[in-house]
């Protein structure tokens, strides 16, 4: 009796079982794609979920079929590059693009406005809110200059300026029965990073400044923490297995072996208890992380 060969993939690849390393490789391609703007967050989350559910290469292959492999650049377009330079290659210099900016004004009268996503922050952005509010989100923005000014005038209203980590912030606004948030001042910027100067006037209103990562970066950090936990868990399990093996080997070596076995058993028990405590700590951390993510999602929606 002969074993049946595995089914063939339509592209000629055998339908073999995928490993954790294979799934992580696909997840890394997806993270690069969302950072480069090839996928939006909804597509990224759907594909990432499909990646971790995949059991075979046949299920993994379609997930990244329309995405370039790591390190591969699509054919050049004559006027506009479609590939965002990685941080290691260009850093902040790649985001200081010059020009006039894609938007110079934001006005909210009994309403609101938003500037967020991929846009170019001009050298000076003027905003005005009267019984309303505005959001100037620079996390994914390019910058027209190494120093840009966000001028906020809030009359019985509010403004929120969101900057990415690594950007230096200076706050020079004046508040009368209102105020400007200075909590992000004094944080040293990355080499080559732009400086954001927040200025203006607030009367019975306020201007807040937040330093936040993008949702894509939060997901990437979450994946990194998950992988680190898996590695620690695997290392602890390996230590327990090694201790059990030594205990079994020493159990047949007389009185001395018996004492060694008892010592090994105690060591195994201590390691198991420590593993249990670590798992409980990880469970509490996961719940705190979920609460933080829900708060961040609510703030992003608001």
C-alpha positions as MATLAB code, in Angstrom:
seq = 'XXXXXXXXXXXXXXXXXXXXXXXXXXXXXXXXXXXXXXXXXXXXXXXXXXXXXXXXXXXXXXXXXXXXXXXXXXXXXXXXXXXXXXXXXXXXXXXXXXXXXXXXXXXXXXXXXXXXXXXXXXXXXXXXXXXXXXXXXXXXXXXXXXXXXXXXXXXXXXXXXXXXXXXXXXXXXXXXXXXXXXXXXXXXXXXXXXXXXXXXXXXXXXXXXXXXXXXXXXXXXXXXXXXXXXXXXXXXXXXXXXXXXXXXXXXXXXXXXXXXXXXXXXXXXXXXXXXXXXXXXXXXXXXXXXXXXXXXXXXXXX';
ca = [
       0.000    0.000    0.000;
       1.473    3.394   -1.004;
       0.962    6.748    0.668;
      -1.003    9.294   -1.305;
       0.910   12.335   -2.452;
      -0.272   15.722   -1.097;
      -2.547   17.747   -3.336;
      -0.800   20.081   -5.726;
      -1.208   23.836   -5.466;
      -2.651   25.424   -8.641;
       0.765   27.056   -9.160;
       2.493   23.683   -8.898;
       3.481   23.921   -5.217;
       2.578   21.011   -2.928;
      -0.065   21.724   -0.303;
       2.337   21.419    2.620;
       1.659   22.495    6.173;
       2.924   26.005    6.991;
       5.097   26.659   10.039;
       4.944   29.538   12.529;
       8.012   31.010   10.834;
       6.186   30.965    7.474;
       3.213   32.792    8.960;
       5.467   35.400   10.610;
       7.228   35.989    7.287;
       3.869   36.717    5.648;
       2.874   38.982    8.584;
       6.107   40.950    8.118;
       5.278   41.529    4.438;
       1.837   42.803    5.489;
       3.335   45.167    8.081;
       5.694   46.592    5.457;
       2.779   46.995    3.041;
       0.597   48.942    5.490;
       3.551   51.162    6.443;
       4.098   51.942    2.734;
       0.416   52.674    2.124;
      -0.210   49.631   -0.106;
      -2.879   48.377    2.332;
      -5.329   50.318    4.465;
      -5.892   49.301    8.075;
      -9.048   47.292    7.340;
      -7.286   45.235    4.639;
      -4.259   44.791    6.893;
      -6.334   43.455    9.795;
      -8.298   41.083    7.534;
      -5.153   39.671    5.928;
      -3.302   39.404    9.234;
      -6.186   37.399   10.720;
      -6.198   35.126    7.654;
      -2.419   34.687    8.002;
      -2.566   33.361   11.552;
      -5.491   31.085   10.652;
      -3.691   29.628    7.614;
      -2.521   26.032    7.935;
      -0.971   25.373    4.506;
       1.064   27.179    1.880;
      -2.011   27.097   -0.366;
      -3.841   29.283    2.175;
      -0.867   31.611    2.714;
       0.041   32.235   -0.929;
      -2.971   34.428   -1.943;
      -2.514   36.758    1.053;
       0.592   38.452   -0.376;
       0.211   37.590   -4.067;
      -0.460   41.251   -5.010;
       2.329   42.628   -2.762;
       6.053   42.903   -3.532;
       8.439   40.661   -1.649;
      10.640   42.288    1.042;
      13.406   44.292   -0.567;
      11.740   44.313   -4.010;
      10.834   47.688   -5.517;
       8.130   47.910   -8.198;
       9.084   49.262  -11.639;
       9.751   53.020  -11.411;
       7.111   55.549  -12.405;
       8.484   58.509  -14.389;
       7.369   61.347  -12.103;
       6.316   60.001   -8.680;
       7.976   57.302   -6.609;
       5.393   54.842   -5.261;
       7.731   53.419   -2.581;
       8.093   55.054    0.812;
      11.751   54.964    1.863;
      12.369   52.881    5.008;
      13.424   54.710    8.121;
      16.893   53.165    8.089;
      17.597   54.372    4.547;
      16.282   57.936    4.622;
      14.941   58.595    8.112;
      13.292   61.942    8.680;
      15.071   63.481    5.702;
      12.716   61.562    3.424;
       9.714   63.279    5.034;
      11.003   66.853    4.727;
       9.928   67.373    1.126;
       9.792   71.147    0.640;
       7.062   72.847   -1.370;
       4.036   74.792   -0.227;
       2.153   72.054    1.584;
      -1.119   70.401    0.645;
      -3.285   72.412    3.085;
      -2.693   75.756    4.774;
      -5.937   76.502    6.620;
      -8.427   74.808    8.911;
     -11.594   76.551   10.078;
     -14.282   75.293   12.456;
     -17.279   77.519   13.284;
     -19.937   75.607   15.229;
     -18.377   72.491   13.734;
     -15.045   70.795   13.218;
     -12.214   70.036   10.806;
      -9.464   67.415   10.466;
      -6.113   67.225    8.755;
      -4.808   63.690    9.060;
      -3.359   60.783    7.115;
      -0.841   61.359    4.333;
      -0.607   65.094    3.664;
       2.122   67.729    3.517;
       2.360   70.123    6.439;
       3.270   73.609    5.142;
       5.775   75.917    6.814;
       2.825   77.569    8.558;
      -0.640   76.127    9.100;
      -3.310   78.541   10.379;
      -6.368   77.207   12.171;
      -9.397   78.898   13.732;
     -12.139   77.423   15.903;
     -15.193   79.245   17.261;
     -17.527   77.016   19.261;
     -15.951   74.140   17.428;
     -12.834   72.048   17.253;
     -10.073   70.863   14.964;
      -7.500   68.071   14.710;
      -4.085   68.557   13.086;
      -2.566   65.067   12.918;
       1.079   64.976   11.783;
       1.816   61.303   12.448;
       1.785   60.313    8.766;
       2.425   63.759    7.287;
       5.364   64.996    5.279;
       6.849   68.391    6.145;
       7.542   71.346    3.883;
      10.425   72.495    6.096;
      12.602   71.370    8.998;
      10.660   73.778   11.250;
       6.917   74.203   10.840;
       4.430   76.365   12.721;
       0.910   75.372   13.751;
      -0.945   78.594   14.546;
      -4.113   77.909   16.556;
      -6.780   80.466   17.442;
      -9.446   78.892   19.662;
     -12.395   81.012   20.814;
     -14.671   78.970   23.067;
     -13.408   75.951   21.189;
     -10.514   73.534   21.102;
      -7.686   72.237   18.936;
      -5.703   69.015   19.086;
      -2.212   68.763   17.589;
      -0.929   65.182   17.290;
       2.764   64.595   16.546;
       4.716   61.364   16.032;
       7.493   60.206   18.378;
      10.872   61.728   17.529;
       9.560   65.213   16.679;
      10.630   68.153   18.842;
       7.741   70.339   20.055;
       7.804   73.975   21.169;
       4.631   75.606   22.553;
       4.430   79.411   22.456;
       0.695   80.082   22.535;
      -1.089   82.445   24.897;
      -4.226   81.500   26.825;
      -6.775   83.862   28.379;
      -9.249   81.892   30.483;
      -7.940   79.037   28.395;
      -4.624   77.367   27.808;
      -2.023   75.565   25.726;
      -0.723   72.111   26.608;
       3.031   72.177   27.350;
       3.355   68.517   28.409;
       5.247   67.456   25.259;
       7.869   70.184   25.472;
      11.388   69.270   26.545;
      11.436   65.930   24.700;
      14.564   65.820   22.564;
      13.897   65.136   18.887;
      15.537   62.507   16.713;
      18.505   63.582   14.566;
      17.160   65.214   11.424;
      13.567   65.257   12.698;
      11.466   68.367   12.105;
      10.540   70.823   14.836;
       6.880   71.679   15.381;
       6.124   75.078   16.903;
       2.586   75.422   18.306;
       1.544   79.042   18.711;
      -1.615   81.149   18.733;
      -4.280   82.372   21.132;
      -6.952   80.625   23.204;
      -9.869   82.457   24.836;
     -12.220   80.263   26.837;
     -10.710   77.412   24.882;
      -7.725   75.132   24.746;
      -5.052   73.680   22.497;
      -3.809   70.196   23.328;
      -0.612   68.525   22.094;
      -0.275   64.737   22.029;
       2.577   62.459   21.003;
       1.182   59.209   19.583;
       2.197   56.417   17.232;
       0.011   55.396   14.321;
      -2.401   52.493   14.580;
      -0.191   50.472   12.222;
       2.789   51.019   14.522;
       0.716   50.003   17.566;
      -0.175   46.763   15.789;
       3.460   46.149   14.899;
       4.541   46.712   18.512;
       1.777   44.405   19.698;
       3.010   41.679   17.325;
       6.563   42.113   18.596;
       5.417   41.747   22.211;
       3.381   38.668   21.295;
       6.405   37.042   19.633;
       8.619   37.849   22.618;
       6.085   36.198   24.937;
       5.972   33.113   22.724;
       9.773   32.902   22.740;
       9.894   33.210   26.540;
       7.201   30.576   26.912;
       9.059   28.195   24.578;
      12.315   28.743   26.494;
      10.610   28.034   29.838;
       8.993   24.895   28.442;
      12.360   23.700   27.164;
      13.916   24.240   30.594;
      11.119   22.231   32.242;
      11.536   19.385   29.776;
      15.286   19.330   30.360;
      14.743   19.248   34.145;
      12.286   16.352   33.812;
      14.732   14.464   31.618;
      17.557   14.865   34.146;
      15.241   13.770   36.953;
      14.288   10.594   35.097;
      17.924    9.813   34.314;
      18.933   10.250   37.951;
      16.083    8.176   39.397;
      17.848    4.894   38.635;
      21.252    5.729   40.170;
      20.829    4.675   43.831;
      20.491    6.863   46.925;
      22.565    9.675   45.483;
      20.488    9.574   42.317;
      17.327    9.555   44.446;
      18.401   12.744   46.252;
      19.309   14.337   42.945;
      15.895   13.352   41.619;
      14.186   14.965   44.600;
      16.194   18.141   44.016;
      15.239   18.072   40.356;
      11.578   17.529   41.264;
      11.671   20.545   43.570;
      13.339   22.562   40.823;
      10.653   21.477   38.347;
       7.937   22.482   40.809;
       9.514   25.914   41.361;
       9.898   26.413   37.610;
       6.279   25.399   37.002;
       5.058   27.822   39.674;
       7.174   30.591   38.176;
       5.761   29.769   34.749;
       2.235   29.987   36.163;
       2.974   33.374   37.743;
       4.475   34.610   34.483;
       1.409   33.492   32.555;
      -0.827   35.340   35.013;
       1.306   38.482   34.619;
       1.082   38.186   30.840;
      -2.686   37.758   31.082;
      -2.980   40.953   33.158;
      -0.702   42.812   30.743;
      -2.799   41.619   27.786;
      -5.974   42.923   29.431;
      -4.319   46.281   30.157;
      -3.110   46.429   26.542;
      -6.619   45.728   25.249;
      -8.009   48.553   27.416;
      -5.310   50.931   26.141;
      -6.081   49.991   22.541;
      -9.807   50.555   23.063;
      -9.058   53.995   24.538;
      -6.746   54.841   21.617;
      -9.342   53.647   19.094;
     -12.005   55.798   20.758;
      -9.691   58.826   20.673;
      -8.915   58.178   16.988;
     -12.629   58.015   16.180;
     -13.369   61.133   18.219;
];
